[in-house]
Coordinates of C-alpha atoms in Angstrom, one line a residue:
X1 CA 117.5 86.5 89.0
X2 CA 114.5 86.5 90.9
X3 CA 113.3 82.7 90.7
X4 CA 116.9 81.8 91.9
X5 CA 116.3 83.2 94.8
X6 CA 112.9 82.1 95.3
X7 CA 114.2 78.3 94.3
X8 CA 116.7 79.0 97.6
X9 CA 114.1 80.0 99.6
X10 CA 112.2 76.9 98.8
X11 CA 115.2 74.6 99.3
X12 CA 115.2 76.9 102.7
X13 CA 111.5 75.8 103.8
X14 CA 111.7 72.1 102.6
X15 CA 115.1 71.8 104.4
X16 CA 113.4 73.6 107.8
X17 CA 109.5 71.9 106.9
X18 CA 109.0 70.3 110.2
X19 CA 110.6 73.3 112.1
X20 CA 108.9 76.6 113.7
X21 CA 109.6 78.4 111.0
X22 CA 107.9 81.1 108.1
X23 CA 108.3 83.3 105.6
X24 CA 110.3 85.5 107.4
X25 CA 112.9 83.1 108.0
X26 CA 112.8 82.0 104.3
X27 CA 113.1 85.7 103.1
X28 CA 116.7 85.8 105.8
X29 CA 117.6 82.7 104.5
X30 CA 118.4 84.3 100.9
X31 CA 119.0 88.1 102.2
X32 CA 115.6 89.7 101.6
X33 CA 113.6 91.8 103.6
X34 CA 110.4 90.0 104.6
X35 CA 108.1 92.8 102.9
X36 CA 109.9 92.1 99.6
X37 CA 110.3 88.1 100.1
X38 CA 106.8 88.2 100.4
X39 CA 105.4 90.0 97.6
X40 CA 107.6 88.3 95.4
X41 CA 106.9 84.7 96.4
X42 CA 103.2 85.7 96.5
X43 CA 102.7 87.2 92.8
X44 CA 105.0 85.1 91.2
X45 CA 104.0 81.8 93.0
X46 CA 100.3 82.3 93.6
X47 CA 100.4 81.7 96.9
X48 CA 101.9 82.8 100.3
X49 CA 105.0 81.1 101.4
X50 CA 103.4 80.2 105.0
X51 CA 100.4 78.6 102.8
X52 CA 103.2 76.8 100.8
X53 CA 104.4 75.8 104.2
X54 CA 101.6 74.3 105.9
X55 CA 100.4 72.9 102.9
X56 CA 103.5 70.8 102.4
X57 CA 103.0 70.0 105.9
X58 CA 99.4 68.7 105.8
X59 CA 100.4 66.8 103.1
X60 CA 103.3 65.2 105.0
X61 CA 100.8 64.4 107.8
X62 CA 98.2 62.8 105.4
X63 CA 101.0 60.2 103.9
X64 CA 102.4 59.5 107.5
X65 CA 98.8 59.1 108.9
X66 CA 97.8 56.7 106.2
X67 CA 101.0 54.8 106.5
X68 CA 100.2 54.1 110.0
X69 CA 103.0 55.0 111.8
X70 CA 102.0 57.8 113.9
X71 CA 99.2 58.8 116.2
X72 CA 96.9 61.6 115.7
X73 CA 98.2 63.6 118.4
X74 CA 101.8 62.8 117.7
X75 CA 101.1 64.0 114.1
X76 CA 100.2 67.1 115.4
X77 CA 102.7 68.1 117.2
X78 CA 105.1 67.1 115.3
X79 CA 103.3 69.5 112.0
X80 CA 103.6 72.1 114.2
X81 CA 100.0 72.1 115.9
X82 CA 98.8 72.9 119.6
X83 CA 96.4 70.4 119.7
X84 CA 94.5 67.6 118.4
X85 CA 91.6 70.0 117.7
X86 CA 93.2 72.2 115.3
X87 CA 94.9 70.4 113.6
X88 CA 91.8 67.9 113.1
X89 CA 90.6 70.9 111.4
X90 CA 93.1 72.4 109.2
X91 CA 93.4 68.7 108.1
X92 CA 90.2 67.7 107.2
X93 CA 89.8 71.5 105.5
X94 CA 92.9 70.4 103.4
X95 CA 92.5 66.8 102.8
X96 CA 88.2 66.7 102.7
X97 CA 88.8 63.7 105.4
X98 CA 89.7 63.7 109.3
X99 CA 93.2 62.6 110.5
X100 CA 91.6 59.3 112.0
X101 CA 89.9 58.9 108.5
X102 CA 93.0 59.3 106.5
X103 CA 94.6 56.3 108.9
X104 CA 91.6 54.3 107.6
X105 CA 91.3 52.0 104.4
X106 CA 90.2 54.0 101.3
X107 CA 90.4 57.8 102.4
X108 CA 91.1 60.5 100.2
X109 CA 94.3 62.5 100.7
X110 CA 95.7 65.4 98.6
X111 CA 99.4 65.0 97.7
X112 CA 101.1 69.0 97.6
X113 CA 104.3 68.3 95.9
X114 CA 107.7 70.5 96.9
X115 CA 107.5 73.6 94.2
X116 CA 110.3 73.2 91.5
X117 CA 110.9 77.4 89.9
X118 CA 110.7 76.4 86.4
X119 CA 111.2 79.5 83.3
X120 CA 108.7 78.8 80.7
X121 CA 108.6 80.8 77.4
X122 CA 105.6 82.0 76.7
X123 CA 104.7 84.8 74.2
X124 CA 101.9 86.7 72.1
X125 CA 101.0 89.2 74.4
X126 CA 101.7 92.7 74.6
X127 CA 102.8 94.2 78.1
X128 CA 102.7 98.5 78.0
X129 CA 105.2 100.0 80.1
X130 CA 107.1 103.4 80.4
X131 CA 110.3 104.2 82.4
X132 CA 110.0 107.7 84.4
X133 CA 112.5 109.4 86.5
X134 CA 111.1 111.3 89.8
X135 CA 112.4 113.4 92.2
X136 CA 111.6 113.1 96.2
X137 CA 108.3 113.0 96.3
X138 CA 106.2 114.5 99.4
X139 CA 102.4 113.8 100.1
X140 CA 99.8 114.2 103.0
X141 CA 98.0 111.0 103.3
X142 CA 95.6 108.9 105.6
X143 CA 97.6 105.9 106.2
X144 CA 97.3 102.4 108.4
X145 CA 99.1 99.7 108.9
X146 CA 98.2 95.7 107.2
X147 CA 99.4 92.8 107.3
X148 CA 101.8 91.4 104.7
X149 CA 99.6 88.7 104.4
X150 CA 96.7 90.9 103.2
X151 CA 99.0 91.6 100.1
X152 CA 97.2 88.0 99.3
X153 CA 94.2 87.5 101.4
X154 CA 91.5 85.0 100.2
X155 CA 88.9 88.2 99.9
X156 CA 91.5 90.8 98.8
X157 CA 89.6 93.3 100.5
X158 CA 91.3 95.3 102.7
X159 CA 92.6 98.0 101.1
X160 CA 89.4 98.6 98.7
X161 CA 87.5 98.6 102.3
X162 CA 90.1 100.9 103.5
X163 CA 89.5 103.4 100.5
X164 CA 85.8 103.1 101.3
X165 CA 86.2 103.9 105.2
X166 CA 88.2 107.1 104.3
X167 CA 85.5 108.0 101.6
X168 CA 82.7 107.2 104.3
X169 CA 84.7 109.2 106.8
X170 CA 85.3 112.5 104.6
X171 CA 88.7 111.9 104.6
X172 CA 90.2 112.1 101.4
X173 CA 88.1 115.0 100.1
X174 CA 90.1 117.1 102.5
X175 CA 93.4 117.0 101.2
X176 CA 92.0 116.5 97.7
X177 CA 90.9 120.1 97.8
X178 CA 94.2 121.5 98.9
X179 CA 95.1 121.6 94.7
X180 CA 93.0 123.1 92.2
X181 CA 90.0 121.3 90.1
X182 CA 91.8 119.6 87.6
X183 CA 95.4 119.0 89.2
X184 CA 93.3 116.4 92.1
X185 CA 95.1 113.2 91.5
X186 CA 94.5 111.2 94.4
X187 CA 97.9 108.5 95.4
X188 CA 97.7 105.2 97.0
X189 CA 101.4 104.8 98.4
X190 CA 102.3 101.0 99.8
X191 CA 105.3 100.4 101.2
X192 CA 107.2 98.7 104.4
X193 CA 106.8 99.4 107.8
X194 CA 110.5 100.0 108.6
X195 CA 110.8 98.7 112.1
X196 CA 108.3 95.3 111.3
X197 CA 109.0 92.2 108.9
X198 CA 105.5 91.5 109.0
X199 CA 103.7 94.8 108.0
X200 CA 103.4 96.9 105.3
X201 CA 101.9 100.7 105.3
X202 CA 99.2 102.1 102.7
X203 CA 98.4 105.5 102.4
X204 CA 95.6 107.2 100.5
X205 CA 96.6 110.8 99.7
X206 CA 97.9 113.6 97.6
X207 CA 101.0 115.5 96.7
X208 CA 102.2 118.6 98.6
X209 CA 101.0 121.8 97.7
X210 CA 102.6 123.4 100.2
X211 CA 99.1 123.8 102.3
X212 CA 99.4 120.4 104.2
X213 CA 100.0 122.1 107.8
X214 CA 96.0 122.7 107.5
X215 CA 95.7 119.3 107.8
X216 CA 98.4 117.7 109.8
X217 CA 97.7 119.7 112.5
X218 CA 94.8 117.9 113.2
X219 CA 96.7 114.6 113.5
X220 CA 94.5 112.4 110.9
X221 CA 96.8 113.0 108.4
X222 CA 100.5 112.0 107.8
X223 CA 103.4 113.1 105.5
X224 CA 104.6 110.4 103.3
X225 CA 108.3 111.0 101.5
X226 CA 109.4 108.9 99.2
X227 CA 113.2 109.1 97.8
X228 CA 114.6 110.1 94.1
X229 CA 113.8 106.8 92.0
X230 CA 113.5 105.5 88.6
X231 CA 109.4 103.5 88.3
X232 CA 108.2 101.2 85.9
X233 CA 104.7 102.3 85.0
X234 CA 101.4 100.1 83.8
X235 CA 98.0 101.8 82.8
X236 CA 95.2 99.2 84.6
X237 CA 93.2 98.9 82.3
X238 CA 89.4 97.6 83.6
X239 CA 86.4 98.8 85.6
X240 CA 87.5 98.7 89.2
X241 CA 90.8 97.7 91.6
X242 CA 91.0 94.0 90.1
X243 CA 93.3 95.2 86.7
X244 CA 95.9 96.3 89.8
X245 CA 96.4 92.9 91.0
X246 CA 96.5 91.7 87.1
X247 CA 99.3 94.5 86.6
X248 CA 101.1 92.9 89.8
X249 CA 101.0 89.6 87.8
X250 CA 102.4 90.2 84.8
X251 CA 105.0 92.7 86.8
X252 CA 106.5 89.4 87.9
X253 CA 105.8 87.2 85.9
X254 CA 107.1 89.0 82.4
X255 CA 108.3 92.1 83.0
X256 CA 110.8 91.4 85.2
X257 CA 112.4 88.5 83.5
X258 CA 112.2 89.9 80.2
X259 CA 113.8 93.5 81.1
X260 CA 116.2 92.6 84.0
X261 CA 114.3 95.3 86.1
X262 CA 113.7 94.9 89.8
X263 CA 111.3 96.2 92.2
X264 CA 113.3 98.4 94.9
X265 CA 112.3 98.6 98.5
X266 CA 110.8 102.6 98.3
X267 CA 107.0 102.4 97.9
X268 CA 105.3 102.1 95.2
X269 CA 101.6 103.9 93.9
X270 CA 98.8 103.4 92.2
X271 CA 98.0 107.2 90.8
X272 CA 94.3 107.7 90.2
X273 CA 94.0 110.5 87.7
X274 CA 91.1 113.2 88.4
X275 CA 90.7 113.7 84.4
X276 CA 92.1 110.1 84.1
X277 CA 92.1 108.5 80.5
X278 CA 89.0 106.4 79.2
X279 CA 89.1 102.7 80.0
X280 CA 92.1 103.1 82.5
X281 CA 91.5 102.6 86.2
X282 CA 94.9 104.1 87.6
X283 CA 98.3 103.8 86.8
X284 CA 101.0 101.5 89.0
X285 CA 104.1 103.1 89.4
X286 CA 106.7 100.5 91.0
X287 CA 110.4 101.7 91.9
X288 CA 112.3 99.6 89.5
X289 CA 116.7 99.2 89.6
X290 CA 118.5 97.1 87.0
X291 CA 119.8 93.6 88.6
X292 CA 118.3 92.2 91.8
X293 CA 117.4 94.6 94.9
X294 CA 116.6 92.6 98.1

């Protein structure tokens, strides 16, 4: 099961806290491939396992500091800081109060206890899905590299500004009108950079028609293959990108504890319909195996 990995994972970073470590070691530590470690830990925890990491040790530092048994710079480098100065800051942006504040009488700390994976049982709430089978799939798409960590960046968005530089640009209309009107789905394909732990690729694009040599040629555009696989698919419901992230949630949270599904490690897509149904944003079609796929 998932959370048994990510309960390893956390015994992983707790056991390594004080060392140079993040969540690409935590994702070796328990076999996984840092693109998938990552997006698990994220969706189903909230949070990204290097914020889980230098939160726990901020709040290490704060108890330490207000025990008195360390300096300022000591506690600095030992948490993992270069200097003084930056630490000072992700301290006091943490805590609300300085390093040499929290060594005073009366300073507030924050306390970020060591996550404990918990299954609750909740209930109530219906969760649409469909199971569909698809061939090798081959698209021509716009695509760039991000971060993993923009997966769950504090503004979530990057890929929505990504979408609107390739609109700006006149670059999806291109290979949109290498199908007929009506058969213009547009894709938006996310998957791992193969040779990177730390990156992940999106594409915006659409499926061959068997006309994309018009466009490659002119080297904006790439082809995007995915392999035979069976996805799990959601409707987002909503008016704009926020339902996808919702669909994420629950995608973790109950669908893949209650239907022993995994996500695989081919890309996934978000399928924006052009004659799409009313009230639905775009589908999320993640490549789903039975049992756990690291």
């Amino acid at each position: 099961m998932a959370t048994e990995f990510l309960q390893q994972a956390i015994n992983f970073m707790e056991e390594h806290i004080l060392e140079d470590i993040g969540y690409v070691d935590a994702a070796k530590a328990v076999g996984m491939s840092g693109y998938s470690f990552h997006r698990v830990f994220s969706f189903t925890v909230g949070m990204t396992a290097n914020e889980y990491i230098r939160s726990r040790r901020l709040s290490l530092a704060g108890q330490e500091l207000r025990d008195g048994g360390i300096s300022v710079l000591d506690a600095a480098l030992k948490y993992g800081y270069e200097s003084p100065e930056s630490f000072t800051k992700a301290f006091a942006k943490f805590h609300g109060s300085t390093p040499r504040q929290a060594k005073g009488a009366g300073a507030t700390l924050r306390l970020f206890e060591p996550l404990m994976i918990k299954i609750t049982i909740g209930g109530g709430s219906m969760l649409e899905y469909r199971i569909e089978h698809r061939e090798s799939m081959r698209f021509v798409v716009v695509k760039r590299a991000f971060d993993n960590e923009t997966l769950m960046d504090a503004q979530g968005h990057s890929i929505p500004e990504f979408w609107d530089e390739c609109r700006e640009k006149g670059m999806i209309e291109p290979s949109r009108e290498l199908h007929p009107e009506g058969k213009r789905d547009l894709y938006g394909l996310c998957g791992p950079v193969k040779k990177s732990e730390t990156e992940f690729y999106y594409g915006i694009g659409v499926r061959d028609s068997g006309r994309i040599g018009e466009l490659t040629k002119a080297g904006e555009y790439d082809i995007w293959e995915t392999e035979s696989a069976d996805y799990a698919v959601f409707k987002c419901k909503g008016p704009d990108g926020g339902c996808i992230g919702e669909a994420w949630d629950r995608f973790f949270k109950e669908f893949c504890p209650q239907t022993g599904y995994t996500q695989t490690g081919q890309p996934d897509f978000e399928l924006y319909y052009e004659q799409g149904e009313p009230g639905v944003f775009c589908e999320l079609w993640v490549p789903v195996r039975k049992g756990w796929d690291s």
